Amino acid sequence: MSDYVLELSGIRKTYRGGIEALKGIDLRVPQGCVYGLLGPNGAGKSTMVKILTTLIRRSGGNGTMLGKPIGDRKTLQQVGLLPEHTQFPPYLTGRQVIEFAAGLQNVPSALTKERTDMLLKKVSMTDSQHRKIKSYSKGMKQRIGVAQALVSNPKIIFLDEPTDGVDPAGRKKFRSLVRELRDEGRTIFINTHILSELEPIVDRVAIMTKGEILGEGKLDELRTEKTGYVVGFEGQLSVESRSKFLDGGLEVEGGTVRLPSTNALDAQPVIDRIRKEGLVVTDLSLKSQSLEDLFIGLVGGTSSPPPLPANSTKPPKTPQA
Amino acid sequence: MKPFLTLLLESYRGLRSETIFWVTVGLSVVVATLFLSIGFNEKEISFLFGATNIESDFSGSGTRLVQEVVYIMIFTNLIAGGWLTFIAIILALISCASIFPDAMKEGPAGMLMTKVPSRLQVFLAKLTGSLFFVFIQVGLFVVIVFVAFRWRIGVWNFSVFWYVPAVLLVFLNLYSFMVLLGVMTRSVMTSIMLTMLVWGISAGIDWAISIQEAAYQTSQSFEFGEPTISEGAASEVGAPTEEGMREEGKLKRSKMNESEGDRQILSQIETLRIIHSFFPKNSPIMASAEKKLVLDGVLASAGGGAVLKDLKNEGEFEDAMNKLTPNDSIFYSIGTSCIFSFVMLSIAGWFFCQKDL
């Protein structure tokens, strides 16, 4: 089998009325990683997850999941999903929800009890397992949601906005659970717009907006592009110097000048010019771009994606079936 | 198989969790128990296990038959005609109306449709769960009625169980249309309202056909039922007189005019029948169950040596019953109703499997 659990080529979705939610998505998700799909609301993230989990029919393109064509029912046994708007039957208890999911996923009866106990423990819901879902908080529902997604021992898990409405302690717990699942060799596909949640756990990200993927790759590789020295100063830079910096590809914002270089020697001419103007240099540090900066850089008002670093991958086109 | 059974179990749990489920079951038991509470002796009919009595003379030959006919009439006119045919079905439709629209909401769909069972399996499980709900409700009711027949008139009248498939089929006819609307609009209220409208139209057409048929039969009996004076006079004398011939000419013209009217009625009946053929045949189906119950009940008594023994042998009673029930054969009614349900459910199933959720 391929090293990729998910390979998509030219996936398109056009809703009635001609609204293009996905405009030909090419994507490869390697096995055993935490993969983040980032994008603002309406970017098409949920549409993509819904296509992969058969809730929506695609308008075009093709792809495979775990080596089988998308939509293959048997493959879904090895797929777990926590939907964006989790809604379980309110008359069931937490335990019954997991057992219900086990029944739907054809988990053998002999395994169901053992696995349910294990999952309840994993998501710290053993004490509340016999309470009805309707009495649960949002965070508890999310934890039961994660547990039911794991009941068939899936190889790939889709988590659609998993920490939406969850308290900080719950988020921390969630992050450690995701790491644990990755260490077990599973692939976790997280779909979110809460960037700070993703940053500590994600291995690869794809940034998406308006139905297109603008950038894809390992987080560190994507960051490298915008990592560089930042020179801080006090005072007002002259118009002449400001123009010179901007012309040289530097970013000037308030009392900082950002260089697209990790070489300290490249900062020397900038420091000299600032001092020549009689200003005081207050800071010189190597700063890497946050995921948020990266996201805003790619999504915020850009009509075309900036070039990706050499070692990050724009997913290659796979031949159409 | 396990996923399908899991879906069925969940459907049942879902219905059981609804207040209306218990209200409906409770009301069924109350109505059946009220029927059970009706008793007879030679002088009176008692209600509420003897709490209220109405004087009525049941002495003389054929007492058992009369009591049974009265008991069956109470059942067919009030209990089956009112409760089973209308109220129980309306409550069942309301109880089950939200099943499909709810299953297609984003949250539940994420739980149900992203797993091993296909959408068709989910659809069939939800449908079976709904029918199971009605089966429990009607089954419980009919069992109490069955016991009531044995207790009150000493007959194990198994024909009462015909009401279970009859009510299920009537429910399925209406529910299939409701499912189609529910799947297409995902609106519970819209599906309930439009289903009631279609039920009303169907019942209205049924009623209009009955009225027209009655009008036609009345017209026929006026035309051909009694000989006219002129016809009688002519036949008495043996030869037509001038006056007699004039009268006969008037009569012929009159008959021609009336035949024109009859033809119009027949044409209207035919048009109504064609329209009605596209609708489920709820009234004929329930009438068939009623006929079966009445026939079996009365013939059982007649078999004991009662007054209608001769009628039983000559089939006159059955003929009389046939005249009271609709003209269409039961196979036509059941067949067209099943086709209606099948078509509605096929379209609904197709939409359910294809729709983006």
XYZ file of C-alpha atoms in Angstrom:
678
model
C 0.000 0.000 0.000
C 1.074 3.591 -0.609
C 2.668 5.625 2.202
C -0.225 8.012 1.846
C -3.501 7.204 3.552
C -5.255 9.839 1.543
C -4.569 10.874 -2.046
C -6.844 13.341 -3.736
C -6.726 14.639 -7.245
C -8.801 17.480 -8.625
C -11.633 17.122 -6.111
C -14.355 19.577 -6.986
C -17.690 20.411 -5.475
C -20.206 22.742 -7.017
C -23.413 23.259 -5.107
C -26.738 23.960 -6.720
C -26.752 27.562 -7.835
C -23.216 27.277 -9.135
C -21.407 27.913 -5.857
C -17.974 26.358 -6.145
C -17.029 25.063 -2.713
C -13.950 23.141 -3.900
C -12.027 24.065 -7.013
C -9.923 21.036 -7.743
C -8.177 19.945 -4.565
C -4.962 17.937 -4.831
C -3.742 16.554 -1.563
C -1.621 13.767 -0.145
C -1.724 12.871 3.512
C 1.062 10.605 4.755
C 0.426 7.816 7.192
C 0.903 8.337 10.935
C 0.887 12.115 11.090
C -1.275 14.877 12.459
C -2.481 16.760 9.425
C -4.070 20.161 9.835
C -6.400 21.675 7.328
C -6.562 25.384 8.041
C -8.817 27.965 6.589
C -11.288 30.688 7.394
C -14.977 29.952 7.667
C -16.410 29.088 4.277
C -13.051 27.981 2.880
C -14.417 24.536 2.010
C -12.745 22.526 4.812
C -15.909 20.877 6.084
C -17.093 20.222 2.551
C -13.905 18.286 1.934
C -14.268 16.194 5.087
C -17.893 15.537 4.189
C -16.904 14.335 0.745
C -14.322 11.996 2.243
C -16.868 10.582 4.699
C -19.650 10.230 2.060
C -21.957 12.874 3.486
C -21.613 14.875 0.280
C -21.131 13.719 -3.295
C -18.235 15.277 -5.172
C -18.819 16.990 -8.488
C -15.518 15.911 -9.948
C -12.075 14.542 -9.348
C -11.054 11.310 -7.743
C -9.001 9.952 -4.955
C -8.294 7.099 -2.631
C -8.504 6.628 1.086
C -6.505 3.767 2.597
C -5.940 2.540 -0.929
C -9.623 2.279 -1.810
C -11.731 4.721 -3.843
C -13.426 7.413 -1.810
C -16.897 6.317 -0.748
C -16.057 2.647 -0.304
C -18.284 1.517 2.571
C -15.962 -1.143 3.915
C -13.129 1.368 4.124
C -15.309 3.521 6.355
C -14.938 0.845 9.023
C -11.335 1.994 9.336
C -12.283 5.645 9.421
C -13.392 7.611 12.466
C -15.212 10.917 12.316
C -16.011 13.566 14.842
C -18.455 15.793 12.941
C -18.359 19.554 13.274
C -21.794 19.825 14.856
C -21.780 16.774 17.062
C -25.320 15.693 17.852
C -25.923 12.326 19.414
C -29.313 10.871 20.312
C -30.126 12.735 23.543
C -31.877 9.727 25.075
C -28.697 7.626 24.988
C -26.065 7.580 27.694
C -22.432 8.261 26.869
C -21.701 4.567 27.013
C -24.656 3.725 24.760
C -23.423 6.205 22.139
C -20.092 4.399 21.942
C -21.818 1.010 21.836
C -24.165 2.294 19.153
C -21.206 3.423 17.045
C -19.594 0.017 17.635
C -22.734 -1.693 16.347
C -22.816 0.504 13.253
C -19.141 -0.168 12.581
C -19.707 -3.906 12.901
C -17.355 -4.275 15.853
C -17.705 -7.838 17.183
C -19.934 -8.002 20.269
C -17.180 -9.709 22.264
C -14.904 -6.702 21.722
C -17.459 -3.966 22.225
C -17.541 -3.935 26.019
C -13.788 -4.090 26.413
C -13.221 -1.370 23.819
C -15.942 0.854 25.233
C -14.401 0.650 28.710
C -10.968 1.446 27.296
C -12.205 4.432 25.292
C -14.233 5.854 28.173
C -11.068 5.743 30.232
C -9.039 7.282 27.421
C -11.350 10.288 27.167
C -11.824 10.474 30.965
C -15.548 9.808 30.825
C -15.764 6.625 32.902
C -17.497 8.381 35.791
C -20.151 9.983 33.589
C -20.724 7.052 31.239
C -24.224 6.241 32.505
C -25.535 9.779 32.301
C -27.740 10.785 29.395
C -26.068 12.764 26.628
C -28.522 15.624 27.098
C -27.023 16.279 30.538
C -23.454 16.570 29.178
C -21.533 19.790 28.663
C -20.176 20.658 25.224
C -16.719 19.429 26.202
C -18.080 16.100 27.482
C -20.010 15.601 24.254
C -16.844 16.259 22.279
C -14.968 13.657 24.334
C -17.688 11.080 23.752
C -17.566 12.109 20.102
C -13.861 11.348 19.951
C -14.427 8.018 21.717
C -17.137 6.924 19.273
C -14.861 7.910 16.398
C -12.198 5.563 17.746
C -14.444 2.587 18.458
C -13.617 0.683 15.287
C -9.880 1.117 15.882
C -9.595 3.361 12.810
C -6.448 4.045 10.829
C -7.527 7.531 9.904
C -9.512 9.902 12.091
C -11.230 13.061 10.896
C -11.787 15.670 13.571
C -13.859 18.583 12.313
C -13.403 21.644 14.544
C -12.696 19.377 17.537
C -11.979 22.022 20.167
C -14.767 24.385 19.262
C -16.447 25.317 22.557
C -14.108 23.221 24.692
C -12.541 24.786 27.816
C -8.730 25.260 28.128
C -8.261 22.159 30.295
C -10.249 20.128 27.793
C -8.119 21.478 24.932
C -4.932 20.502 26.682
C -6.302 17.030 27.248
C -7.360 16.884 23.638
C -3.858 17.754 22.424
C -2.294 14.999 24.489
C -4.898 12.546 23.181
C -4.070 13.487 19.595
C -0.347 12.946 20.259
C -1.163 9.590 21.805
C -3.175 8.552 18.777
C -0.392 9.612 16.438
C 2.093 7.595 18.475
C -0.147 4.586 17.942
C 0.442 5.007 14.201
C -2.893 6.533 13.280
C -3.357 9.473 10.947
C -5.306 12.347 12.425
C -6.833 14.847 10.052
C -7.832 17.985 11.931
C -9.971 20.585 10.356
C -9.981 23.895 12.214
C -9.840 27.643 12.115
C -8.423 27.878 15.661
C -4.777 28.084 14.715
C -3.328 28.125 18.213
C -4.832 24.699 18.889
C -3.135 23.184 15.917
C 0.319 24.680 16.209
C 1.639 22.498 19.054
C 0.500 19.185 17.613
C 0.392 19.389 13.854
C 3.012 17.751 11.616
C 1.801 19.001 8.273
C -0.659 21.668 7.289
C -2.615 22.676 4.258
C -3.938 26.205 4.142
C -7.134 26.587 2.298
C -9.353 29.435 1.232
C -12.173 29.851 -1.241
C -12.057 26.191 -2.183
C -8.359 26.163 -3.037
C -5.244 25.046 -1.226
C -2.797 27.933 -1.064
C 0.062 26.155 0.628
C 0.885 22.731 1.945
C 3.797 21.200 3.726
C 5.519 20.571 7.039
C 4.925 23.395 9.443
C 8.644 24.037 10.009
C 9.313 24.132 6.308
C 6.538 26.603 5.708
C 7.796 28.722 8.562
C 11.389 28.775 7.278
C 10.323 31.002 4.455
C 9.415 33.799 6.806
C 11.976 33.180 9.546
C 14.548 35.979 9.823
C 16.161 38.726 11.884
C 14.075 41.486 13.288
C 15.677 44.823 14.152
C 13.844 46.932 16.729
C 14.445 50.690 17.108
C 13.085 53.766 18.826
C 12.037 56.797 16.866
C 10.726 57.674 13.423
C 12.426 56.368 10.318
C 12.882 58.822 7.451
C 10.828 58.358 4.293
C 14.007 57.819 2.299
C 15.249 54.990 4.541
C 11.827 53.401 4.707
C 11.593 53.314 0.906
C 15.078 51.863 0.654
C 14.200 49.051 3.077
C 10.958 48.261 1.319
C 12.666 48.261 -2.063
C 15.156 45.787 -0.667
C 12.364 43.341 0.238
C 12.357 44.149 3.938
C 9.209 44.610 5.981
C 8.872 47.807 7.961
C 6.189 48.022 10.584
C 6.174 50.549 13.450
C 9.494 50.272 15.220
C 10.664 47.049 13.562
C 12.370 46.055 10.374
C 12.025 42.391 9.412
C 14.679 40.780 7.224
C 14.027 37.673 5.121
C 17.352 36.268 6.239
C 18.714 34.133 9.044
C 22.244 35.432 8.495
C 23.209 38.005 11.171
C 25.612 39.768 8.778
C 22.669 40.774 6.586
C 21.298 42.777 9.517
C 24.444 44.901 9.836
C 23.680 47.399 6.988
C 20.150 47.873 8.373
C 21.478 48.621 11.866
C 24.057 51.046 10.388
C 21.408 52.981 8.482
C 19.109 53.235 11.505
C 21.998 54.529 13.668
C 23.013 56.974 10.918
C 19.597 58.546 11.254
C 20.315 59.056 14.958
C 17.863 56.396 16.111
C 18.539 53.861 18.893
C 18.553 50.149 18.052
C 16.743 48.343 20.844
C 16.522 44.767 19.659
C 18.092 42.299 17.298
C 16.630 38.826 17.308
C 15.948 35.860 15.064
C 12.198 35.373 14.877
C 10.205 32.607 13.250
C 6.728 33.151 11.925
C 3.793 31.915 13.967
C 1.228 29.718 12.326
C -1.124 32.624 12.556
C 1.298 34.884 10.674
C 1.759 32.188 8.096
C -1.982 31.765 7.770
C -2.657 35.469 7.464
C 0.235 35.815 5.043
C -1.268 33.215 2.771
C -4.942 33.902 3.192
C -5.197 37.555 4.080
C -6.032 39.363 0.884
C -3.703 37.358 -1.339
C -5.115 36.377 -4.626
C -2.296 34.025 -5.515
C -0.246 31.881 -3.180
C 3.323 32.910 -2.411
C 6.020 30.478 -3.526
C 6.558 27.563 -1.210
C 10.005 26.653 0.071
C 11.883 24.164 -2.005
C 11.494 21.291 0.418
C 7.805 21.770 1.084
C 5.504 19.969 -1.246
C 2.807 21.219 -3.452
C 1.006 17.940 -3.956
C 1.844 16.444 -7.318
C -0.896 15.836 -9.796
C -1.868 12.237 -9.988
C -3.219 10.891 -13.231
C -6.989 10.983 -13.555
C -8.713 7.621 -13.416
C -26.718 -7.692 9.700
C -25.432 -6.321 13.001
C -25.342 -2.696 11.795
C -28.924 -3.020 10.542
C -30.121 -4.474 13.851
C -28.262 -1.721 15.677
C -30.113 0.852 13.585
C -33.437 -0.844 14.330
C -32.724 -0.898 18.038
C -31.794 2.769 17.943
C -34.990 3.618 16.039
C -37.014 1.805 18.677
C -35.147 3.561 21.501
C -35.741 6.861 19.746
C -39.482 6.308 19.519
C -39.663 4.993 23.073
C -37.997 8.158 24.291
C -40.754 10.298 22.779
C -43.603 11.286 25.100
C -46.099 10.878 22.280
C -45.177 7.181 22.038
C -46.350 6.555 25.582
C -49.364 8.841 25.158
C -50.427 6.877 22.077
C -49.876 3.482 23.693
C -51.694 4.669 26.823
C -54.658 5.967 24.827
C -54.815 2.704 22.856
C -55.014 0.728 26.082
C -57.666 3.071 27.496
C -59.868 2.848 24.374
C -59.488 -0.948 24.182
C -60.277 -1.250 27.884
C -63.390 0.907 27.438
C -64.506 -1.545 24.783
C -63.695 -4.419 27.112
C -65.835 -2.791 29.794
C -69.014 -3.090 27.699
C -71.106 -6.077 28.811
C -74.503 -7.628 28.124
C -77.183 -9.475 29.967
C -80.759 -10.261 28.937
C -82.105 -6.874 30.011
C -79.361 -4.327 29.509
C -76.040 -3.251 28.126
C -73.542 -2.234 30.788
C -70.635 0.190 30.371
C -67.475 0.740 32.429
C -67.681 -2.766 33.934
C -71.235 -2.257 35.126
C -70.907 1.301 36.408
C -73.528 2.515 33.880
C -76.350 0.489 32.343
C -78.747 1.009 29.459
C -81.918 -1.064 29.341
C -82.237 -3.197 26.247
C -84.237 -6.351 25.664
C -81.990 -9.198 24.529
C -84.340 -12.041 25.424
C -85.735 -14.500 22.912
C -84.209 -16.507 20.106
C -81.071 -15.189 18.488
C -80.011 -13.332 21.602
C -76.402 -14.238 21.206
C -76.421 -13.176 17.578
C -78.027 -9.834 18.380
C -75.595 -9.214 21.206
C -72.717 -10.079 18.933
C -74.022 -7.829 16.153
C -74.424 -4.948 18.611
C -70.948 -5.546 20.018
C -69.430 -5.736 16.542
C -71.295 -2.591 15.507
C -69.926 -0.723 18.513
C -66.481 -1.933 17.530
C -66.687 -1.215 13.808
C -68.461 2.150 14.082
C -66.809 3.665 17.107
C -63.633 1.822 18.000
C -62.298 0.821 14.585
C -64.042 3.547 12.597
C -62.994 6.349 14.929
C -59.956 5.282 16.845
C -58.088 2.870 14.580
C -58.910 4.538 11.268
C -58.291 8.119 12.272
C -56.967 9.049 15.690
C -54.432 6.226 16.101
C -53.110 6.787 12.583
C -52.867 10.543 13.046
C -50.970 10.047 16.315
C -48.688 7.498 14.665
C -48.011 9.869 11.759
C -47.178 12.701 14.137
C -44.952 10.390 16.209
C -42.995 9.210 13.190
C -42.975 12.451 11.194
C -39.615 13.653 12.460
C -37.706 10.389 11.956
C -36.433 11.066 8.439
C -35.951 14.851 8.591
C -34.030 14.395 11.862
C -31.825 11.663 10.420
C -30.795 14.065 7.667
C -29.679 16.833 10.000
C -25.953 17.464 10.018
C -25.253 16.069 13.491
C -27.148 12.766 13.351
C -26.137 12.261 9.723
C -22.483 12.519 10.757
C -23.106 9.697 13.193
C -25.273 7.474 10.976
C -24.210 7.955 7.388
C -20.452 7.904 7.755
C -20.253 4.345 8.956
C -20.530 0.876 7.483
C -24.297 0.736 6.783
C -25.256 2.168 3.418
C -27.753 4.994 3.245
C -30.310 2.564 1.872
C -29.884 0.384 4.943
C -30.348 3.425 7.161
C -33.477 4.336 5.202
C -34.947 0.842 5.473
C -34.103 0.576 9.170
C -35.812 3.879 9.910
C -38.863 2.796 7.912
C -39.027 -0.591 9.636
C -38.678 1.115 13.007
C -41.658 3.348 12.220
C -43.796 0.406 11.128
C -42.752 -1.477 14.247
C -44.044 1.428 16.311
C -47.471 1.201 14.673
C -47.398 -2.588 14.956
C -46.845 -2.393 18.722
C -49.578 0.184 19.117
C -52.216 -1.611 17.014
C -51.121 -5.089 18.099
C -51.597 -4.273 21.766
C -54.964 -2.709 21.023
C -56.203 -5.640 18.967
C -55.113 -8.215 21.551
C -57.255 -6.461 24.176
C -60.170 -6.312 21.715
C -59.692 -10.012 20.955
C -59.922 -10.816 24.664
C -62.973 -8.543 24.911
C -64.808 -10.495 22.201
C -64.148 -13.752 24.000
C -65.124 -12.401 27.388
C -68.246 -10.530 26.356
C -69.785 -12.726 23.670
C -67.877 -15.962 24.120
C -66.277 -16.018 20.657
C -62.611 -16.293 19.781
C -62.928 -13.942 16.865
C -59.590 -14.176 15.114
C -60.843 -11.919 12.319
C -60.144 -8.944 14.534
C -56.454 -9.489 13.793
C -57.107 -8.426 10.179
C -57.070 -4.915 11.558
C -53.334 -5.171 12.227
C -52.257 -5.503 8.563
C -55.108 -3.208 7.485
C -54.033 -0.381 9.792
C -50.367 -0.989 8.942
C -51.144 -0.716 5.239
C -53.232 2.428 5.684
C -50.438 3.912 7.797
C -47.830 2.902 5.230
C -49.833 4.548 2.444
C -49.859 7.864 4.231
C -46.433 7.513 5.801
C -44.746 6.757 2.474
C -45.983 10.105 1.174
C -44.921 11.766 4.411
C -41.437 10.232 4.146
C -41.088 11.544 0.608
C -42.030 15.041 1.732
C -39.816 14.771 4.805
C -36.803 13.711 2.767
C -37.345 16.373 0.128
C -38.171 19.319 2.364
C -36.552 18.145 5.647
C -39.451 19.927 7.330
C -41.564 18.007 9.820
C -44.423 20.484 9.787
C -44.619 20.639 5.989
C -44.690 16.875 5.694
C -47.443 16.516 8.311
C -49.613 19.253 6.817
C -49.319 18.076 3.205
C -49.915 14.444 4.175
C -53.084 15.407 5.997
C -54.123 17.406 2.931
C -53.608 14.412 0.638
C -55.462 12.174 3.084
C -58.309 14.679 3.097
C -58.400 14.856 -0.712
C -58.375 11.067 -0.953
C -61.202 10.761 1.587
C -63.075 13.555 -0.219
C -62.860 11.758 -3.565
C -63.935 8.538 -1.870
C -66.913 10.313 -0.378
C -67.785 11.983 -3.683
C -67.765 8.589 -5.432
C -70.116 7.170 -2.784
C -72.485 10.111 -3.177
C -72.496 9.824 -6.953
C -73.048 6.088 -6.800
C -75.935 6.544 -4.397
C -77.407 9.177 -6.725
C -77.054 6.843 -9.669
C -78.687 3.940 -7.818
C -81.568 6.153 -6.718
C -82.036 7.343 -10.273
C -82.035 3.748 -11.534
C -84.664 2.641 -9.033
C -86.880 5.568 -10.034
C -86.581 4.710 -13.715
C -86.959 0.965 -13.676
C -88.123 0.020 -10.193
C -91.992 0.515 -10.462
C -94.185 0.064 -13.594
C -95.988 3.260 -14.625
C -99.755 3.538 -14.721
C -99.792 3.753 -18.496
C -97.657 0.636 -18.844
C -100.004 -1.188 -16.481
C -103.074 -0.007 -18.329
C -101.703 -1.023 -21.683
C -100.782 -4.468 -20.538
C -104.209 -4.962 -19.002
C -106.122 -4.153 -22.209
C -103.736 -6.047 -24.400
C -103.576 -3.399 -27.147
C -102.110 0.105 -27.028
C -104.648 2.921 -26.919
C -103.944 6.383 -28.404
C -103.725 7.900 -24.967
C -101.494 5.070 -23.827
C -99.181 5.595 -26.785
C -98.937 9.319 -26.071
C -98.085 8.568 -22.453
C -95.526 6.005 -23.574
C -93.906 8.539 -25.886
C -93.647 11.026 -23.040
C -92.104 8.347 -20.845
C -89.561 7.383 -23.486
C -88.536 11.030 -23.919
C -88.325 11.346 -20.179
C -86.197 8.163 -19.952
C -83.918 9.472 -22.684
C -83.421 12.705 -20.729
C -82.818 10.828 -17.522
C -80.384 8.482 -19.275
C -78.453 11.544 -20.328
C -78.261 12.550 -16.651
C -77.267 9.023 -15.679
C -74.550 9.035 -18.282
C -73.241 12.252 -16.778
C -73.223 10.717 -13.316
C -71.491 7.594 -14.608
C -68.947 9.716 -16.410
C -68.293 11.726 -13.238
C -67.955 8.521 -11.234
C -65.518 7.196 -13.805
C -63.453 10.401 -13.702
C -63.410 10.341 -9.910
C -62.384 6.685 -9.938
C -59.503 7.429 -12.301
C -58.318 10.241 -10.024
C -58.800 8.064 -6.964
C -56.772 5.257 -8.510
C -53.674 7.407 -7.959
C -54.427 7.758 -4.266
C -54.119 5.158 -1.530
C -57.348 3.237 -0.894
C -57.654 3.646 2.844
C -61.423 3.357 3.202
C -61.759 0.153 1.133
C -58.906 -1.460 3.065
C -60.481 -0.721 6.428
C -63.911 -1.717 5.067
C -62.457 -5.071 4.031
C -61.183 -5.744 7.537
C -64.569 -4.699 8.865
C -66.344 -6.997 6.427
C -64.149 -9.894 7.444
C -64.864 -9.265 11.114
C -68.619 -8.877 10.656
C -68.935 -11.903 8.381
C -66.889 -14.142 10.626
C -68.655 -12.889 13.724
C -72.179 -13.321 12.445
C -71.501 -16.584 10.664
C -69.911 -17.967 13.808
C -73.133 -17.289 15.669
C -75.237 -18.578 12.817
C -73.207 -21.774 12.888
C -74.602 -22.367 16.354
C -78.105 -22.741 14.983
C -79.243 -19.153 15.017
C -81.612 -17.367 12.677
C -79.083 -16.509 9.988
C -78.106 -20.097 9.306
C -80.106 -20.136 6.103
C -78.668 -16.841 5.020
C -75.225 -18.239 5.579
C -75.968 -21.208 3.390
C -77.408 -19.138 0.612
C -74.679 -16.565 0.781
C -77.283 -13.815 1.034
C -75.658 -12.251 4.029
C -72.335 -12.069 2.264
C -74.041 -10.527 -0.749
C -75.663 -7.974 1.517
C -72.280 -7.172 3.031
C -70.729 -6.860 -0.394
C -73.347 -4.277 -1.301
C -72.372 -2.254 1.728
C -68.662 -2.323 0.964
C -67.003 -0.539 -1.966
C -67.232 -1.968 -5.448
C -63.498 -2.315 -5.987
C -62.075 -5.689 -5.193
C -59.862 -5.922 -2.166
C -57.000 -7.027 -4.388
C -57.378 -3.850 -6.446
C -57.435 -1.713 -3.304
C -54.472 -3.436 -1.689
C -52.566 -3.699 -4.966
C -52.919 -0.052 -5.961
C -52.174 1.051 -2.392
C -49.027 -1.062 -2.320
C -47.963 0.371 -5.672
C -48.571 3.878 -4.344
C -46.463 3.186 -1.247
C -43.737 1.501 -3.267
C -43.471 4.398 -5.715
C -43.421 6.999 -2.940
C -40.816 5.094 -0.919
C -38.661 4.413 -3.977
C -38.503 8.110 -4.812
C -37.935 8.985 -1.145
C -35.226 6.319 -0.845
C -33.507 7.604 -3.959
C -33.475 11.160 -2.631
C -32.306 9.943 0.758
C -29.365 8.130 -0.825
C -28.416 10.974 -3.150
C -28.860 14.113 -1.079
C -25.928 16.076 0.240
C -26.122 16.248 4.020
